[in-house]
Coordinates of C-alpha atoms and ligand atoms in Angstrom, one line a residue:
M1 CA -44.9 -13.2 12.3
I2 CA -47.1 -10.8 10.4
P3 CA -45.1 -8.8 8.1
I4 CA -45.9 -5.1 8.5
P5 CA -45.7 -3.0 5.4
V6 CA -43.6 -0.1 5.4
P7 CA -43.3 2.3 2.6
N8 CA -40.0 2.6 1.1
F9 CA -40.2 6.4 0.5
F10 CA -43.0 8.9 0.1
S11 CA -43.9 9.6 -3.3
R12 CA -43.9 13.2 -4.6
R13 CA -47.8 13.1 -4.5
S14 CA -48.2 11.9 -1.0
L15 CA -45.8 14.5 0.1
L16 CA -47.7 17.2 -1.8
K17 CA -50.8 16.1 0.0
L18 CA -48.9 16.3 3.3
F19 CA -47.6 19.8 2.8
G20 CA -50.3 21.2 0.5
A21 CA -50.1 21.8 -3.2
A22 CA -47.8 24.9 -2.4
A23 CA -45.1 23.0 -0.7
P24 CA -41.9 24.6 -1.6
A25 CA -39.3 22.8 -3.9
A26 CA -37.0 22.4 -0.9
F27 CA -39.3 20.1 0.9
L28 CA -39.5 17.7 -2.0
P29 CA -38.4 14.2 -0.9
P30 CA -35.3 12.8 -2.2
S31 CA -35.7 10.3 -5.1
L32 CA -33.8 7.5 -3.2
P33 CA -34.9 6.1 0.2
A34 CA -32.9 7.9 3.1
Q35 CA -29.5 6.4 3.6
N36 CA -28.6 6.9 7.1
D37 CA -31.7 6.2 9.1
A38 CA -31.6 3.4 11.5
A39 CA -33.7 1.1 9.1
S40 CA -31.3 1.6 6.3
P41 CA -27.8 1.7 7.6
A42 CA -25.2 3.2 5.4
G43 CA -23.5 -0.1 4.8
Q44 CA -26.6 -1.3 2.6
V45 CA -25.9 1.4 0.0
R46 CA -22.2 2.0 -0.2
R47 CA -21.4 -1.3 -1.3
F48 CA -18.4 -3.1 -3.2
P49 CA -18.6 -5.5 -5.9
Q50 CA -19.2 -9.1 -4.8
G51 CA -15.9 -10.9 -4.1
F52 CA -13.9 -7.8 -3.4
F53 CA -10.9 -8.7 -1.8
W54 CA -10.6 -7.1 1.6
G55 CA -7.1 -7.5 3.1
S56 CA -4.4 -6.1 5.3
A57 CA -0.6 -5.7 4.9
T58 CA 2.6 -5.9 7.0
A59 CA 6.3 -6.1 5.9
A60 CA 9.1 -8.4 7.0
Y61 CA 11.3 -6.2 8.9
Q62 CA 8.5 -4.2 10.5
V63 CA 7.0 -7.4 12.1
E64 CA 9.1 -10.5 12.2
G65 CA 12.0 -9.8 14.7
A66 CA 14.1 -12.8 15.0
A67 CA 16.8 -10.8 13.4
N68 CA 19.5 -13.4 14.2
L69 CA 17.6 -16.5 14.2
D70 CA 17.8 -19.6 11.9
G71 CA 20.6 -18.2 9.8
R72 CA 19.2 -14.9 8.6
G73 CA 21.7 -12.6 7.2
P74 CA 21.8 -8.9 8.1
S75 CA 20.0 -6.4 5.9
I76 CA 20.5 -2.7 5.4
W77 CA 17.9 -2.0 8.0
D78 CA 19.8 -3.9 10.9
T79 CA 22.9 -1.9 9.9
F80 CA 21.0 1.5 9.6
S81 CA 18.6 1.1 12.7
H82 CA 21.8 -0.1 15.0
A83 CA 23.9 3.0 13.9
S84 CA 23.4 5.6 16.5
G85 CA 20.9 8.6 15.8
N86 CA 19.3 7.1 12.8
T87 CA 16.0 6.1 14.4
A88 CA 13.7 7.6 17.1
N89 CA 14.6 6.2 20.4
G90 CA 17.3 4.0 18.6
D91 CA 14.4 1.7 17.9
T92 CA 15.3 -1.4 15.8
G93 CA 13.4 -4.3 14.2
D94 CA 15.4 -7.0 16.4
V95 CA 12.2 -8.2 18.0
A96 CA 9.3 -5.9 16.6
N97 CA 6.1 -7.9 16.7
D98 CA 7.9 -11.3 17.1
E99 CA 5.9 -12.4 14.1
Y100 CA 8.5 -14.9 13.5
H101 CA 7.0 -16.9 16.6
L102 CA 3.5 -15.3 16.7
Y103 CA 2.3 -15.6 13.1
R104 CA -0.4 -18.3 14.1
E105 CA -2.0 -16.4 16.7
D106 CA -2.2 -13.2 14.3
I107 CA -3.4 -15.2 11.3
Q108 CA -6.2 -16.4 13.7
R109 CA -7.0 -12.8 14.4
M110 CA -7.0 -12.0 10.7
K111 CA -9.6 -15.0 10.3
D112 CA -11.6 -13.5 13.3
I113 CA -12.3 -10.1 11.4
G114 CA -12.9 -11.9 8.1
L115 CA -9.8 -10.9 6.0
K116 CA -10.0 -12.5 2.6
C117 CA -6.3 -11.8 1.8
Y118 CA -2.9 -10.9 3.5
R119 CA 0.0 -9.1 2.0
F120 CA 3.3 -10.0 3.6
S121 CA 7.0 -9.5 2.5
V122 CA 9.9 -12.1 2.1
S123 CA 13.0 -11.0 3.8
W124 CA 15.6 -11.4 1.1
S125 CA 18.4 -11.9 3.6
R126 CA 16.4 -14.7 5.6
V127 CA 16.1 -16.7 2.4
I128 CA 19.5 -15.8 0.7
P129 CA 21.7 -14.5 3.6
Q130 CA 24.4 -13.1 1.2
G131 CA 21.9 -11.8 -1.3
T132 CA 23.4 -14.0 -4.1
G133 CA 24.4 -17.9 -3.6
A134 CA 23.4 -20.1 -0.9
V135 CA 19.9 -20.7 0.1
N136 CA 19.0 -20.9 3.9
Q137 CA 16.5 -23.4 3.8
K138 CA 15.2 -22.5 7.3
G139 CA 14.5 -19.1 6.2
L140 CA 12.3 -20.4 3.3
D141 CA 10.5 -22.8 5.8
Y142 CA 9.3 -20.0 7.8
Y143 CA 7.6 -18.4 4.7
N144 CA 6.2 -22.0 3.9
R145 CA 4.7 -22.0 7.4
V146 CA 3.1 -18.7 7.1
V147 CA 1.6 -19.5 3.6
D148 CA 0.2 -22.8 4.9
A149 CA -1.3 -21.1 7.9
L150 CA -3.1 -18.6 5.6
M151 CA -4.4 -21.3 3.3
A152 CA -5.6 -23.2 6.4
A153 CA -7.4 -20.0 7.5
G154 CA -8.9 -19.6 4.2
I155 CA -7.0 -16.2 3.6
A156 CA -5.2 -15.7 0.1
P157 CA -1.4 -14.9 0.5
Y158 CA -0.2 -11.9 -1.5
C159 CA 3.6 -11.9 -1.4
T160 CA 5.9 -8.9 -1.7
L161 CA 9.5 -9.8 -2.6
F162 CA 11.3 -6.8 -1.5
H163 CA 10.0 -4.4 1.1
W164 CA 13.4 -2.5 1.6
D165 CA 15.4 -4.9 3.6
L166 CA 18.4 -5.3 1.1
P167 CA 20.9 -7.9 2.2
Q168 CA 23.8 -6.0 3.7
A169 CA 26.2 -8.1 1.7
L170 CA 24.7 -6.5 -1.5
Q171 CA 24.9 -2.9 -0.1
D172 CA 28.8 -3.6 0.5
K173 CA 29.0 -4.2 -3.3
G174 CA 27.2 -0.9 -4.0
G175 CA 23.6 -1.6 -3.2
W176 CA 21.2 -0.2 -5.8
Q177 CA 23.9 1.8 -7.4
S178 CA 25.0 -1.4 -9.0
R179 CA 23.3 -3.1 -11.9
D180 CA 24.3 -6.5 -10.3
T181 CA 21.8 -5.8 -7.5
A182 CA 19.0 -5.7 -10.1
R183 CA 20.1 -9.0 -11.4
A184 CA 20.5 -10.6 -8.0
F185 CA 17.0 -9.4 -7.2
A186 CA 15.6 -11.1 -10.1
D187 CA 17.5 -14.3 -9.4
Y188 CA 15.9 -14.4 -5.8
A189 CA 12.6 -13.2 -6.8
G190 CA 12.4 -16.1 -9.4
F191 CA 13.6 -18.7 -6.7
V192 CA 11.0 -17.6 -4.4
A193 CA 8.2 -17.5 -6.6
G194 CA 9.2 -21.0 -7.8
K195 CA 8.8 -22.4 -4.3
L196 CA 5.8 -20.6 -3.1
S197 CA 3.5 -20.2 -6.3
D198 CA 1.9 -23.7 -5.6
R199 CA 0.0 -21.5 -3.1
V200 CA 0.6 -17.9 -3.7
K201 CA -1.1 -16.7 -6.8
H202 CA -0.1 -13.0 -6.5
F203 CA 3.5 -11.6 -6.4
M204 CA 4.6 -8.1 -6.2
T205 CA 8.3 -7.4 -7.1
L206 CA 9.3 -4.2 -5.2
N207 CA 7.4 -2.2 -2.5
E208 CA 7.6 1.7 -3.1
I209 CA 10.6 2.3 -5.3
G210 CA 10.3 5.9 -4.7
S211 CA 10.6 5.4 -1.0
F212 CA 13.6 3.0 -0.7
I213 CA 15.7 4.9 -3.2
S214 CA 15.4 8.0 -0.9
G215 CA 17.8 6.1 1.2
Y216 CA 20.5 7.6 -1.4
N217 CA 19.6 11.1 -0.8
S218 CA 18.3 11.4 2.6
S219 CA 19.3 10.3 6.4
D220 CA 15.9 9.0 7.1
T221 CA 16.0 5.7 5.1
A222 CA 18.7 3.0 4.9
P223 CA 21.3 3.1 3.7
G224 CA 21.2 6.8 4.6
L225 CA 23.7 8.0 1.8
H226 CA 23.9 11.0 -0.2
V227 CA 24.8 10.6 -3.9
D228 CA 24.6 13.3 -6.5
E229 CA 21.9 13.8 -9.2
A230 CA 23.2 11.6 -12.0
A231 CA 24.1 8.7 -9.5
F232 CA 20.6 9.0 -8.1
A233 CA 19.0 9.0 -11.8
Q234 CA 21.0 5.8 -12.5
L235 CA 20.2 4.0 -9.3
T236 CA 16.6 4.7 -9.8
H237 CA 17.0 3.2 -13.2
Y238 CA 18.5 0.0 -11.7
A239 CA 15.7 -0.2 -9.2
V240 CA 13.1 -0.2 -12.0
L241 CA 15.1 -2.7 -14.0
A242 CA 15.2 -5.0 -11.0
H243 CA 11.5 -5.0 -11.2
G244 CA 11.4 -5.4 -14.7
W245 CA 13.7 -8.5 -14.7
G246 CA 11.9 -9.7 -11.6
V247 CA 8.8 -9.9 -13.6
Q248 CA 10.5 -12.0 -16.2
A249 CA 12.0 -14.3 -13.5
I250 CA 8.8 -14.9 -11.8
R251 CA 7.1 -15.7 -15.0
A252 CA 9.9 -18.0 -15.8
Q253 CA 9.8 -20.0 -12.8
A254 CA 6.2 -19.6 -11.0
R255 CA 3.4 -22.0 -12.0
P256 CA 1.0 -21.0 -14.9
G257 CA -1.6 -18.6 -13.8
T258 CA 0.5 -16.8 -11.2
K259 CA 0.0 -13.1 -11.3
V260 CA 2.5 -10.5 -11.2
G261 CA 2.5 -7.0 -10.2
I262 CA 4.2 -4.2 -8.1
A263 CA 3.3 -2.1 -5.1
D264 CA 4.1 1.5 -6.0
N265 CA 3.3 4.7 -4.3
P266 CA 3.1 6.9 -7.2
T267 CA 2.4 10.8 -6.6
V268 CA -1.3 10.9 -6.5
T269 CA -2.1 14.0 -8.8
T270 CA -5.4 15.0 -7.5
P271 CA -7.3 17.8 -9.2
V272 CA -7.8 20.9 -6.9
I273 CA -11.4 21.1 -8.1
E274 CA -13.4 18.5 -10.0
S275 CA -13.7 20.7 -13.0
A276 CA -12.7 19.5 -16.7
E277 CA -9.5 21.7 -16.8
H278 CA -8.0 20.5 -13.5
I279 CA -8.9 16.9 -14.2
K280 CA -7.1 17.2 -17.4
A281 CA -4.3 18.7 -15.6
A282 CA -4.2 15.7 -13.3
S283 CA -3.9 13.4 -16.1
I284 CA -1.1 14.9 -17.7
A285 CA 0.6 15.4 -14.4
I286 CA 0.4 11.8 -13.1
R287 CA 2.7 10.7 -16.2
E288 CA 5.3 13.3 -15.6
E289 CA 5.4 13.4 -11.7
N290 CA 5.9 9.7 -11.7
A291 CA 8.3 9.6 -14.9
S292 CA 11.2 7.8 -13.4
I293 CA 9.3 5.0 -11.8
L294 CA 5.6 4.2 -12.6
T295 CA 5.4 5.9 -16.0
A296 CA 8.6 3.9 -17.1
I297 CA 7.1 0.7 -15.8
M298 CA 3.7 1.3 -17.5
E299 CA 5.2 2.6 -20.8
G300 CA 8.7 1.0 -21.1
K301 CA 10.1 4.3 -21.6
Y302 CA 11.2 7.5 -19.9
T303 CA 9.1 10.7 -20.8
D304 CA 11.1 13.2 -23.1
A305 CA 10.3 16.0 -20.3
Y306 CA 12.1 13.7 -17.6
L307 CA 15.2 13.0 -19.7
H308 CA 15.2 16.9 -20.8
R309 CA 15.0 18.0 -17.2
L310 CA 18.0 15.8 -16.1
G311 CA 20.1 16.8 -19.1
A312 CA 23.5 15.4 -18.5
S313 CA 22.4 13.6 -15.3
A314 CA 19.9 11.5 -17.3
P315 CA 20.2 7.7 -16.6
K316 CA 22.1 5.4 -19.2
F317 CA 20.0 2.5 -20.5
T318 CA 19.6 0.2 -23.4
P319 CA 16.4 -0.6 -25.4
E320 CA 16.5 -4.2 -24.2
E321 CA 16.5 -2.7 -20.4
M322 CA 13.5 -0.6 -21.0
R323 CA 11.7 -3.5 -22.7
A324 CA 12.2 -5.5 -19.6
I325 CA 11.1 -2.7 -17.5
G326 CA 8.0 -2.4 -19.6
S327 CA 7.0 -6.0 -19.2
P328 CA 3.1 -6.1 -19.0
L329 CA 1.8 -6.6 -15.6
D330 CA -1.2 -8.6 -14.6
F331 CA -2.0 -6.0 -11.9
V332 CA -0.8 -2.8 -10.5
G333 CA -0.8 -2.4 -6.6
L334 CA -1.1 1.3 -5.7
N335 CA 0.0 2.4 -1.9
V336 CA -2.3 5.5 -1.4
Y337 CA -1.9 7.7 1.9
T338 CA -2.1 11.1 0.6
P339 CA -2.8 13.5 -2.4
S340 CA -0.8 15.9 -4.3
Y341 CA -2.8 18.6 -5.4
V342 CA -2.5 19.8 -9.2
R343 CA -4.3 22.7 -11.0
A344 CA -4.2 23.6 -14.7
A345 CA -1.8 26.2 -15.5
D346 CA -0.9 28.2 -18.8
N347 CA 2.7 27.0 -18.9
S348 CA 4.4 24.4 -21.2
Q349 CA 3.5 21.3 -19.2
G350 CA 0.0 22.2 -18.8
Y351 CA -0.1 21.9 -14.9
E352 CA 1.2 23.1 -11.7
M353 CA 1.6 21.3 -8.4
V354 CA -0.2 23.2 -5.4
P355 CA 1.8 23.2 -2.2
F356 CA 0.1 22.3 1.2
P357 CA -0.4 25.1 3.5
K358 CA 1.1 24.6 6.9
S359 CA -2.2 24.3 8.5
F360 CA -3.3 21.4 6.1
P361 CA -4.7 18.4 8.4
H362 CA -2.6 15.4 8.8
M363 CA -2.4 12.3 10.8
Y364 CA 0.4 11.4 13.3
S365 CA 3.0 11.3 10.6
P366 CA 3.9 14.9 9.4
W367 CA 3.7 13.8 5.7
L368 CA 0.4 11.9 6.0
N369 CA -2.1 14.8 5.0
V370 CA -5.6 13.5 4.9
G371 CA -7.0 13.8 1.5
P372 CA -9.7 10.8 1.1
E373 CA -10.4 11.7 -2.6
S374 CA -6.8 10.4 -3.4
L375 CA -8.2 6.9 -3.0
Y376 CA -10.6 7.8 -5.8
W377 CA -8.1 9.6 -8.2
A378 CA -5.3 7.3 -7.8
P379 CA -7.1 4.0 -9.3
K380 CA -9.2 6.3 -11.7
L381 CA -6.1 8.1 -13.3
V382 CA -4.2 4.7 -13.5
S383 CA -7.0 2.8 -15.3
Q384 CA -7.7 5.7 -17.6
V385 CA -4.1 6.7 -18.4
W386 CA -2.6 3.3 -18.7
K387 CA -5.7 1.1 -19.2
M388 CA -4.8 -1.1 -16.5
K389 CA -7.4 -3.8 -16.2
E390 CA -6.7 -5.0 -12.6
I391 CA -5.8 -2.8 -9.5
Y392 CA -5.3 -3.2 -5.8
I393 CA -4.8 -0.8 -3.2
T394 CA -1.8 -2.5 -1.6
E395 CA -1.7 -0.1 1.1
N396 CA -3.7 2.6 2.9
G397 CA -4.1 3.5 6.3
A398 CA -3.3 6.1 9.2
S399 CA -0.8 6.7 12.1
A400 CA -2.1 7.8 15.6
I401 CA -1.3 8.2 19.0
D402 CA -3.3 5.1 20.5
T403 CA -3.8 4.5 24.1
L404 CA -5.4 1.9 26.2
T405 CA -8.4 2.8 28.5
P406 CA -8.3 1.5 31.9
E407 CA -10.7 -1.3 30.6
G408 CA -8.2 -2.2 27.8
K409 CA -9.8 -0.8 24.9
V410 CA -8.6 1.5 22.1
F411 CA -10.9 4.0 20.7
D412 CA -8.9 5.1 17.6
V413 CA -11.7 7.2 16.4
G414 CA -9.3 9.4 14.2
R415 CA -8.1 6.1 12.2
V416 CA -11.8 5.1 11.8
M417 CA -12.6 8.6 10.5
Y418 CA -9.8 8.5 8.0
L419 CA -10.6 5.0 6.8
R420 CA -14.2 5.7 6.4
N421 CA -13.6 8.8 4.3
Y422 CA -10.8 7.1 2.1
L423 CA -13.2 4.1 1.7
M424 CA -16.2 6.3 0.5
H425 CA -13.9 7.5 -2.3
L426 CA -12.7 4.0 -3.2
Q427 CA -16.4 2.8 -3.4
R428 CA -17.1 5.9 -5.6
A429 CA -14.4 4.6 -8.0
V430 CA -15.5 0.9 -8.0
A431 CA -19.2 2.2 -8.5
E432 CA -18.0 3.9 -11.7
G433 CA -16.4 0.7 -12.9
V434 CA -12.5 1.5 -12.2
P435 CA -11.3 -2.0 -12.0
V436 CA -10.1 -2.1 -8.3
R437 CA -10.1 -5.7 -7.2
G438 CA -9.0 -5.4 -3.4
Y439 CA -7.9 -3.2 -0.8
F440 CA -5.0 -3.9 1.9
L441 CA -5.2 -1.8 5.0
W442 CA -1.8 -0.7 6.5
S443 CA -1.6 -2.2 8.9
F444 CA -2.7 -5.2 10.6
L445 CA -0.7 -4.6 13.7
D446 CA 1.3 -1.5 15.1
N447 CA 4.7 -2.2 13.9
Y448 CA 8.1 -0.8 13.4
E449 CA 7.6 2.4 11.6
W450 CA 11.2 2.7 10.1
S451 CA 13.1 5.7 11.2
D452 CA 10.1 6.6 13.4
G453 CA 10.5 3.4 15.4
Y454 CA 7.5 2.2 17.4
Q455 CA 5.8 5.6 18.2
R456 CA 3.7 6.2 15.2
R457 CA 1.2 3.3 15.4
F458 CA -0.5 2.3 12.2
G459 CA -2.2 -0.9 13.3
I460 CA -5.8 -1.9 13.7
N461 CA -4.4 -4.0 16.4
Y462 CA -2.7 -2.4 19.3
V463 CA 0.5 -3.9 20.3
D464 CA 2.2 -3.6 23.6
F465 CA 5.9 -4.1 22.5
K466 CA 7.0 -5.1 26.0
T467 CA 4.6 -8.0 26.2
E468 CA 3.6 -8.7 22.6
K469 CA 0.1 -8.7 23.7
R470 CA -2.3 -7.6 20.8
T471 CA -5.5 -5.6 21.6
P472 CA -7.9 -5.1 18.6
K473 CA -8.8 -1.3 18.4
L474 CA -12.1 0.1 17.3
S475 CA -10.8 0.3 13.8
A476 CA -10.5 -3.5 13.8
E477 CA -14.2 -3.7 14.6
F478 CA -15.0 -1.0 12.1
Y479 CA -13.1 -3.1 9.4
R480 CA -14.9 -6.3 10.5
E481 CA -18.1 -4.6 9.8
V482 CA -17.0 -3.2 6.5
I483 CA -15.8 -6.6 5.3
A484 CA -19.1 -8.3 6.7
R485 CA -21.4 -6.0 4.9
N486 CA -19.0 -5.6 1.9
A487 CA -19.7 -1.8 2.1
V488 CA -18.6 1.4 3.8
V489 CA -20.1 1.7 7.2
Ligands
PNW501 C1 4.8 3.0 3.4 N1 5.8 9.4 2.6 O1 5.8 4.0 3.6 C2 5.5 1.6 3.4 O2 5.3 0.8 2.3 C3 5.4 0.9 4.8 O3 6.3 0.2 5.1 C4 5.2 1.8 5.9 O4 5.0 1.5 7.1 C5 3.8 2.7 5.4 O5 3.8 3.3 4.2 C6 3.6 3.9 6.5 O6 4.4 4.8 6.5 C7 5.8 5.4 3.3 O7 6.7 10.1 3.2 C8 6.5 6.0 4.1 O8 5.2 10.0 1.7 C9 6.7 7.5 3.9 C10 5.8 8.0 2.8 C11 4.9 7.3 2.1 C12 4.8 5.9 2.5

């Protein structure tokens, strides 16, 4: 074949010749080759660093099913979802995606689209049915099989130790209102890490502390209780303490070289305008808006403003507890779905949160406001404010109403639009050197969306919950392309 020389771009001079010396400035060519023409698809320029970890995530109660099988004990989500009126259509996770039986086929699907890593969670009550004490070997065996299948497929397992499904036996003794739950979590976390760390190199302690503790002041999440402000601050403290003790227990029992982190969903303080004053406001706000959880974990202390604001309702804690909470982490995982807008303000704290107008665009969950730049600001601020050297996006994704065409396809263009725009901003962050090592798309499969039941689909694979048939959506094709080119397409 004879190579045909194709000029990369027009030089300024050749263009001037083309248009004549008086060519207006607006016609001057860009200094870079065009990015979106057919010869240069977008994916050749919006690149990620080599070795970037492209993954996807799920959680035990949302996909496993097999709720009463092989010795699994009940969790608060079994209790909550079975009580009438708590979930859409009374949906429960009894069967869900039947991942307990179908994990092999799904791992093959992960391999098909090129996933490098997969984030799953261990169900505490499957492994230790009463929360403390006797181990259920059959439950542990399930996770051994999942990890082995992932390894065989060349997919790195990332394990979350707690994704909201607290053993009911512990709830009966006060749940997160009891300091003993924090200790029980650490014992369980250390035990599981000891068993899996020959193959699993990344563990996350708790998923979204802020979300699951809301089960103590709202009816939308298990256990669906309503406690007062002081009790809430105290149980929040026990949850972050569980994380800290969990980190220590994992370090004590896992193989050397095992990395420990958390999957948190901080309020992503996003500057309303990217000007110096609003960016500064956002970096002040990220500490204060996350004072009870991420800031405490990153700094080993509660901010003065947080304690002052709570006054008599402030949590009781000891210096040793705060040291455990501040245990240095190998990485921080951020679940990022939506921004919270901040602007500079002439007040004592130096910022003000800006509410969303009613018309703000959102996906098929009322809270899922679309703000792609949050996927830039979350890792950017976390790396700047706390000097974190290793960050993962442990969740990002979108809910939609997905339907099968008569030919059996799912064209989820809304989700593809969402992902493309968010990923552009993640790429912007890594291009600036923000140390984001990987990204986990929520979710690999449509699954049990907690109190929203099965209606709000988040998967890149469509699931028919009557037959358990999986159908890759357009977004799965999109993601396969992103992974193959290691770039936003
Ligand atoms: C996360 N909010 O939950 C969880 O980690 C997943 O289990 C869940 O399926 C996924 O995101 C999608 O919802 C969230 O109201 C639930 O801001 C609610 C909110 C955020 C995250």
